[in-house]
Amino acid sequence: MRARTLADLSAPLLALRLLASDFSHLPAPRVGVSTLYPERLELTFHDDFAGFEAWREALNIAPKSVVHHVQCDGRTAVLNVHATFAGADLELTGYAKVPAVQPVLAGSGAVS
């Protein structure tokens, strides 16, 4: 296997350049480009889903394409979606804390 060159990453780097130009007003993600997946550009959003949703809407990615799951013993919600942009496999991932469930004391419900 030959060593990858920067030219091998041209698809995600071009996509990143176009995104930075066309969507510079959107929240900044953590950006990932890797020689392991040379066609992929990863945009990751932490702490809430607002950045994820802003990018999903701007890129016109259908909500039904988004996969949701929970990890870390139910403490972290994850949204993930793949799309194609400018010849790159674009992966958006968002992480948010799952709100803690507040216990309800017996007898504290509404009375009719």
JSON list of C-alpha atoms in Angstrom, two decimals:
[
{"chain": "A", "resi": 1, "resn": "MET", "atom": "CA", "xyz": [0.00, 0.00, 0.00]},
{"chain": "A", "resi": 2, "resn": "ARG", "atom": "CA", "xyz": [1.45, 3.34, -1.00]},
{"chain": "A", "resi": 3, "resn": "ALA", "atom": "CA", "xyz": [1.50, 6.32, 1.32]},
{"chain": "A", "resi": 4, "resn": "ARG", "atom": "CA", "xyz": [-1.32, 8.76, 0.68]},
{"chain": "A", "resi": 5, "resn": "THR", "atom": "CA", "xyz": [-0.55, 12.27, -0.53]},
{"chain": "A", "resi": 6, "resn": "LEU", "atom": "CA", "xyz": [-2.40, 15.51, 0.05]},
{"chain": "A", "resi": 7, "resn": "ALA", "atom": "CA", "xyz": [-3.76, 15.15, -3.49]},
{"chain": "A", "resi": 8, "resn": "ASP", "atom": "CA", "xyz": [-5.57, 11.99, -2.33]},
{"chain": "A", "resi": 9, "resn": "LEU", "atom": "CA", "xyz": [-7.61, 14.21, -0.01]},
{"chain": "A", "resi": 10, "resn": "SER", "atom": "CA", "xyz": [-8.64, 16.64, -2.74]},
{"chain": "A", "resi": 11, "resn": "ALA", "atom": "CA", "xyz": [-12.39, 15.80, -2.60]},
{"chain": "A", "resi": 12, "resn": "PRO", "atom": "CA", "xyz": [-12.94, 16.58, 1.10]},
{"chain": "A", "resi": 13, "resn": "LEU", "atom": "CA", "xyz": [-10.55, 19.54, 1.02]},
{"chain": "A", "resi": 14, "resn": "LEU", "atom": "CA", "xyz": [-12.38, 21.06, -1.95]},
{"chain": "A", "resi": 15, "resn": "ALA", "atom": "CA", "xyz": [-15.70, 20.47, -0.20]},
{"chain": "A", "resi": 16, "resn": "LEU", "atom": "CA", "xyz": [-14.36, 22.18, 2.93]},
{"chain": "A", "resi": 17, "resn": "ARG", "atom": "CA", "xyz": [-13.17, 25.14, 0.88]},
{"chain": "A", "resi": 18, "resn": "LEU", "atom": "CA", "xyz": [-16.60, 25.51, -0.74]},
{"chain": "A", "resi": 19, "resn": "LEU", "atom": "CA", "xyz": [-18.42, 25.13, 2.57]},
{"chain": "A", "resi": 20, "resn": "ALA", "atom": "CA", "xyz": [-16.20, 27.76, 4.19]},
{"chain": "A", "resi": 21, "resn": "SER", "atom": "CA", "xyz": [-16.94, 30.14, 1.33]},
{"chain": "A", "resi": 22, "resn": "ASP", "atom": "CA", "xyz": [-20.68, 29.50, 0.95]},
{"chain": "A", "resi": 23, "resn": "PHE", "atom": "CA", "xyz": [-21.65, 28.91, 4.59]},
{"chain": "A", "resi": 24, "resn": "SER", "atom": "CA", "xyz": [-19.21, 31.02, 6.59]},
{"chain": "A", "resi": 25, "resn": "HIS", "atom": "CA", "xyz": [-22.10, 32.41, 8.65]},
{"chain": "A", "resi": 26, "resn": "LEU", "atom": "CA", "xyz": [-22.95, 28.98, 10.11]},
{"chain": "A", "resi": 27, "resn": "PRO", "atom": "CA", "xyz": [-21.59, 27.65, 13.42]},
{"chain": "A", "resi": 28, "resn": "ALA", "atom": "CA", "xyz": [-18.02, 26.35, 13.20]},
{"chain": "A", "resi": 29, "resn": "PRO", "atom": "CA", "xyz": [-17.75, 22.56, 13.53]},
{"chain": "A", "resi": 30, "resn": "ARG", "atom": "CA", "xyz": [-14.85, 20.35, 14.45]},
{"chain": "A", "resi": 31, "resn": "VAL", "atom": "CA", "xyz": [-13.50, 19.40, 11.04]},
{"chain": "A", "resi": 32, "resn": "GLY", "atom": "CA", "xyz": [-12.04, 16.00, 10.22]},
{"chain": "A", "resi": 33, "resn": "VAL", "atom": "CA", "xyz": [-10.19, 14.80, 7.14]},
{"chain": "A", "resi": 34, "resn": "SER", "atom": "CA", "xyz": [-8.30, 11.52, 7.27]},
{"chain": "A", "resi": 35, "resn": "THR", "atom": "CA", "xyz": [-6.20, 9.31, 5.06]},
{"chain": "A", "resi": 36, "resn": "LEU", "atom": "CA", "xyz": [-8.22, 6.37, 6.43]},
{"chain": "A", "resi": 37, "resn": "TYR", "atom": "CA", "xyz": [-11.32, 7.64, 4.58]},
{"chain": "A", "resi": 38, "resn": "PRO", "atom": "CA", "xyz": [-9.84, 9.90, 1.90]},
{"chain": "A", "resi": 39, "resn": "GLU", "atom": "CA", "xyz": [-13.20, 10.82, 0.35]},
{"chain": "A", "resi": 40, "resn": "ARG", "atom": "CA", "xyz": [-14.84, 11.85, 3.65]},
{"chain": "A", "resi": 41, "resn": "LEU", "atom": "CA", "xyz": [-15.24, 15.25, 5.28]},
{"chain": "A", "resi": 42, "resn": "GLU", "atom": "CA", "xyz": [-16.47, 15.08, 8.86]},
{"chain": "A", "resi": 43, "resn": "LEU", "atom": "CA", "xyz": [-18.24, 18.01, 10.53]},
{"chain": "A", "resi": 44, "resn": "THR", "atom": "CA", "xyz": [-18.91, 17.40, 14.21]},
{"chain": "A", "resi": 45, "resn": "PHE", "atom": "CA", "xyz": [-20.90, 19.50, 16.67]},
{"chain": "A", "resi": 46, "resn": "HIS", "atom": "CA", "xyz": [-20.70, 19.11, 20.44]},
{"chain": "A", "resi": 47, "resn": "ASP", "atom": "CA", "xyz": [-22.88, 20.24, 23.37]},
{"chain": "A", "resi": 48, "resn": "ASP", "atom": "CA", "xyz": [-26.18, 20.67, 21.50]},
{"chain": "A", "resi": 49, "resn": "PHE", "atom": "CA", "xyz": [-27.83, 19.97, 18.18]},
{"chain": "A", "resi": 50, "resn": "ALA", "atom": "CA", "xyz": [-28.21, 23.60, 17.03]},
{"chain": "A", "resi": 51, "resn": "GLY", "atom": "CA", "xyz": [-25.07, 23.60, 14.86]},
{"chain": "A", "resi": 52, "resn": "PHE", "atom": "CA", "xyz": [-25.90, 20.18, 13.42]},
{"chain": "A", "resi": 53, "resn": "GLU", "atom": "CA", "xyz": [-29.42, 21.30, 12.49]},
{"chain": "A", "resi": 54, "resn": "ALA", "atom": "CA", "xyz": [-28.23, 24.61, 10.99]},
{"chain": "A", "resi": 55, "resn": "TRP", "atom": "CA", "xyz": [-25.85, 22.75, 8.67]},
{"chain": "A", "resi": 56, "resn": "ARG", "atom": "CA", "xyz": [-28.38, 20.01, 7.85]},
{"chain": "A", "resi": 57, "resn": "GLU", "atom": "CA", "xyz": [-30.94, 22.62, 6.83]},
{"chain": "A", "resi": 58, "resn": "ALA", "atom": "CA", "xyz": [-28.42, 24.74, 4.88]},
{"chain": "A", "resi": 59, "resn": "LEU", "atom": "CA", "xyz": [-27.30, 21.67, 2.92]},
{"chain": "A", "resi": 60, "resn": "ASN", "atom": "CA", "xyz": [-30.91, 20.63, 2.33]},
{"chain": "A", "resi": 61, "resn": "ILE", "atom": "CA", "xyz": [-30.43, 17.19, 3.89]},
{"chain": "A", "resi": 62, "resn": "ALA", "atom": "CA", "xyz": [-33.77, 15.53, 4.61]},
{"chain": "A", "resi": 63, "resn": "PRO", "atom": "CA", "xyz": [-34.58, 15.09, 8.31]},
{"chain": "A", "resi": 64, "resn": "LYS", "atom": "CA", "xyz": [-35.65, 11.50, 7.61]},
{"chain": "A", "resi": 65, "resn": "SER", "atom": "CA", "xyz": [-32.05, 10.72, 6.61]},
{"chain": "A", "resi": 66, "resn": "VAL", "atom": "CA", "xyz": [-30.78, 11.49, 10.11]},
{"chain": "A", "resi": 67, "resn": "VAL", "atom": "CA", "xyz": [-30.00, 8.55, 12.39]},
{"chain": "A", "resi": 68, "resn": "HIS", "atom": "CA", "xyz": [-30.46, 9.08, 16.14]},
{"chain": "A", "resi": 69, "resn": "HIS", "atom": "CA", "xyz": [-29.05, 6.97, 18.95]},
{"chain": "A", "resi": 70, "resn": "VAL", "atom": "CA", "xyz": [-27.99, 7.31, 22.57]},
{"chain": "A", "resi": 71, "resn": "GLN", "atom": "CA", "xyz": [-24.62, 6.35, 24.02]},
{"chain": "A", "resi": 72, "resn": "CYS", "atom": "CA", "xyz": [-22.65, 6.61, 27.28]},
{"chain": "A", "resi": 73, "resn": "ASP", "atom": "CA", "xyz": [-25.24, 4.79, 29.39]},
{"chain": "A", "resi": 74, "resn": "GLY", "atom": "CA", "xyz": [-28.03, 7.03, 28.11]},
{"chain": "A", "resi": 75, "resn": "ARG", "atom": "CA", "xyz": [-26.25, 10.32, 28.85]},
{"chain": "A", "resi": 76, "resn": "THR", "atom": "CA", "xyz": [-25.37, 11.43, 25.30]},
{"chain": "A", "resi": 77, "resn": "ALA", "atom": "CA", "xyz": [-27.71, 11.71, 22.32]},
{"chain": "A", "resi": 78, "resn": "VAL", "atom": "CA", "xyz": [-26.15, 11.46, 18.86]},
{"chain": "A", "resi": 79, "resn": "LEU", "atom": "CA", "xyz": [-27.43, 12.59, 15.46]},
{"chain": "A", "resi": 80, "resn": "ASN", "atom": "CA", "xyz": [-25.61, 11.38, 12.35]},
{"chain": "A", "resi": 81, "resn": "VAL", "atom": "CA", "xyz": [-26.17, 11.76, 8.62]},
{"chain": "A", "resi": 82, "resn": "HIS", "atom": "CA", "xyz": [-24.19, 11.20, 5.43]},
{"chain": "A", "resi": 83, "resn": "ALA", "atom": "CA", "xyz": [-24.61, 13.23, 2.24]},
{"chain": "A", "resi": 84, "resn": "THR", "atom": "CA", "xyz": [-22.58, 14.02, -0.85]},
{"chain": "A", "resi": 85, "resn": "PHE", "atom": "CA", "xyz": [-21.22, 17.52, -1.31]},
{"chain": "A", "resi": 86, "resn": "ALA", "atom": "CA", "xyz": [-18.84, 18.64, -4.06]},
{"chain": "A", "resi": 87, "resn": "GLY", "atom": "CA", "xyz": [-17.74, 15.04, -4.68]},
{"chain": "A", "resi": 88, "resn": "ALA", "atom": "CA", "xyz": [-17.00, 14.29, -1.02]},
{"chain": "A", "resi": 89, "resn": "ASP", "atom": "CA", "xyz": [-18.79, 12.00, 1.41]},
{"chain": "A", "resi": 90, "resn": "LEU", "atom": "CA", "xyz": [-19.96, 14.52, 3.98]},
{"chain": "A", "resi": 91, "resn": "GLU", "atom": "CA", "xyz": [-20.67, 13.20, 7.47]},
{"chain": "A", "resi": 92, "resn": "LEU", "atom": "CA", "xyz": [-22.44, 15.44, 9.98]},
{"chain": "A", "resi": 93, "resn": "THR", "atom": "CA", "xyz": [-22.48, 14.31, 13.60]},
{"chain": "A", "resi": 94, "resn": "GLY", "atom": "CA", "xyz": [-24.02, 16.10, 16.56]},
{"chain": "A", "resi": 95, "resn": "TYR", "atom": "CA", "xyz": [-23.75, 15.30, 20.26]},
{"chain": "A", "resi": 96, "resn": "ALA", "atom": "CA", "xyz": [-25.93, 16.59, 23.09]},
{"chain": "A", "resi": 97, "resn": "LYS", "atom": "CA", "xyz": [-26.45, 15.68, 26.71]},
{"chain": "A", "resi": 98, "resn": "VAL", "atom": "CA", "xyz": [-29.65, 13.83, 27.49]},
{"chain": "A", "resi": 99, "resn": "PRO", "atom": "CA", "xyz": [-31.46, 15.78, 30.21]},
{"chain": "A", "resi": 100, "resn": "ALA", "atom": "CA", "xyz": [-31.54, 14.02, 33.56]},
{"chain": "A", "resi": 101, "resn": "VAL", "atom": "CA", "xyz": [-34.93, 12.66, 34.52]},
{"chain": "A", "resi": 102, "resn": "GLN", "atom": "CA", "xyz": [-36.35, 14.47, 37.52]},
{"chain": "A", "resi": 103, "resn": "PRO", "atom": "CA", "xyz": [-37.93, 12.08, 40.01]},
{"chain": "A", "resi": 104, "resn": "VAL", "atom": "CA", "xyz": [-41.58, 12.67, 40.85]},
{"chain": "A", "resi": 105, "resn": "LEU", "atom": "CA", "xyz": [-42.56, 12.13, 44.47]},
{"chain": "A", "resi": 106, "resn": "ALA", "atom": "CA", "xyz": [-45.58, 9.95, 45.12]},
{"chain": "A", "resi": 107, "resn": "GLY", "atom": "CA", "xyz": [-48.65, 12.05, 45.74]},
{"chain": "A", "resi": 108, "resn": "SER", "atom": "CA", "xyz": [-47.25, 15.16, 44.08]},
{"chain": "A", "resi": 109, "resn": "GLY", "atom": "CA", "xyz": [-49.42, 14.86, 40.95]},
{"chain": "A", "resi": 110, "resn": "ALA", "atom": "CA", "xyz": [-52.30, 17.14, 40.09]},
{"chain": "A", "resi": 111, "resn": "VAL", "atom": "CA", "xyz": [-55.57, 16.51, 41.86]},
{"chain": "A", "resi": 112, "resn": "SER", "atom": "CA", "xyz": [-58.81, 16.56, 39.86]}
]
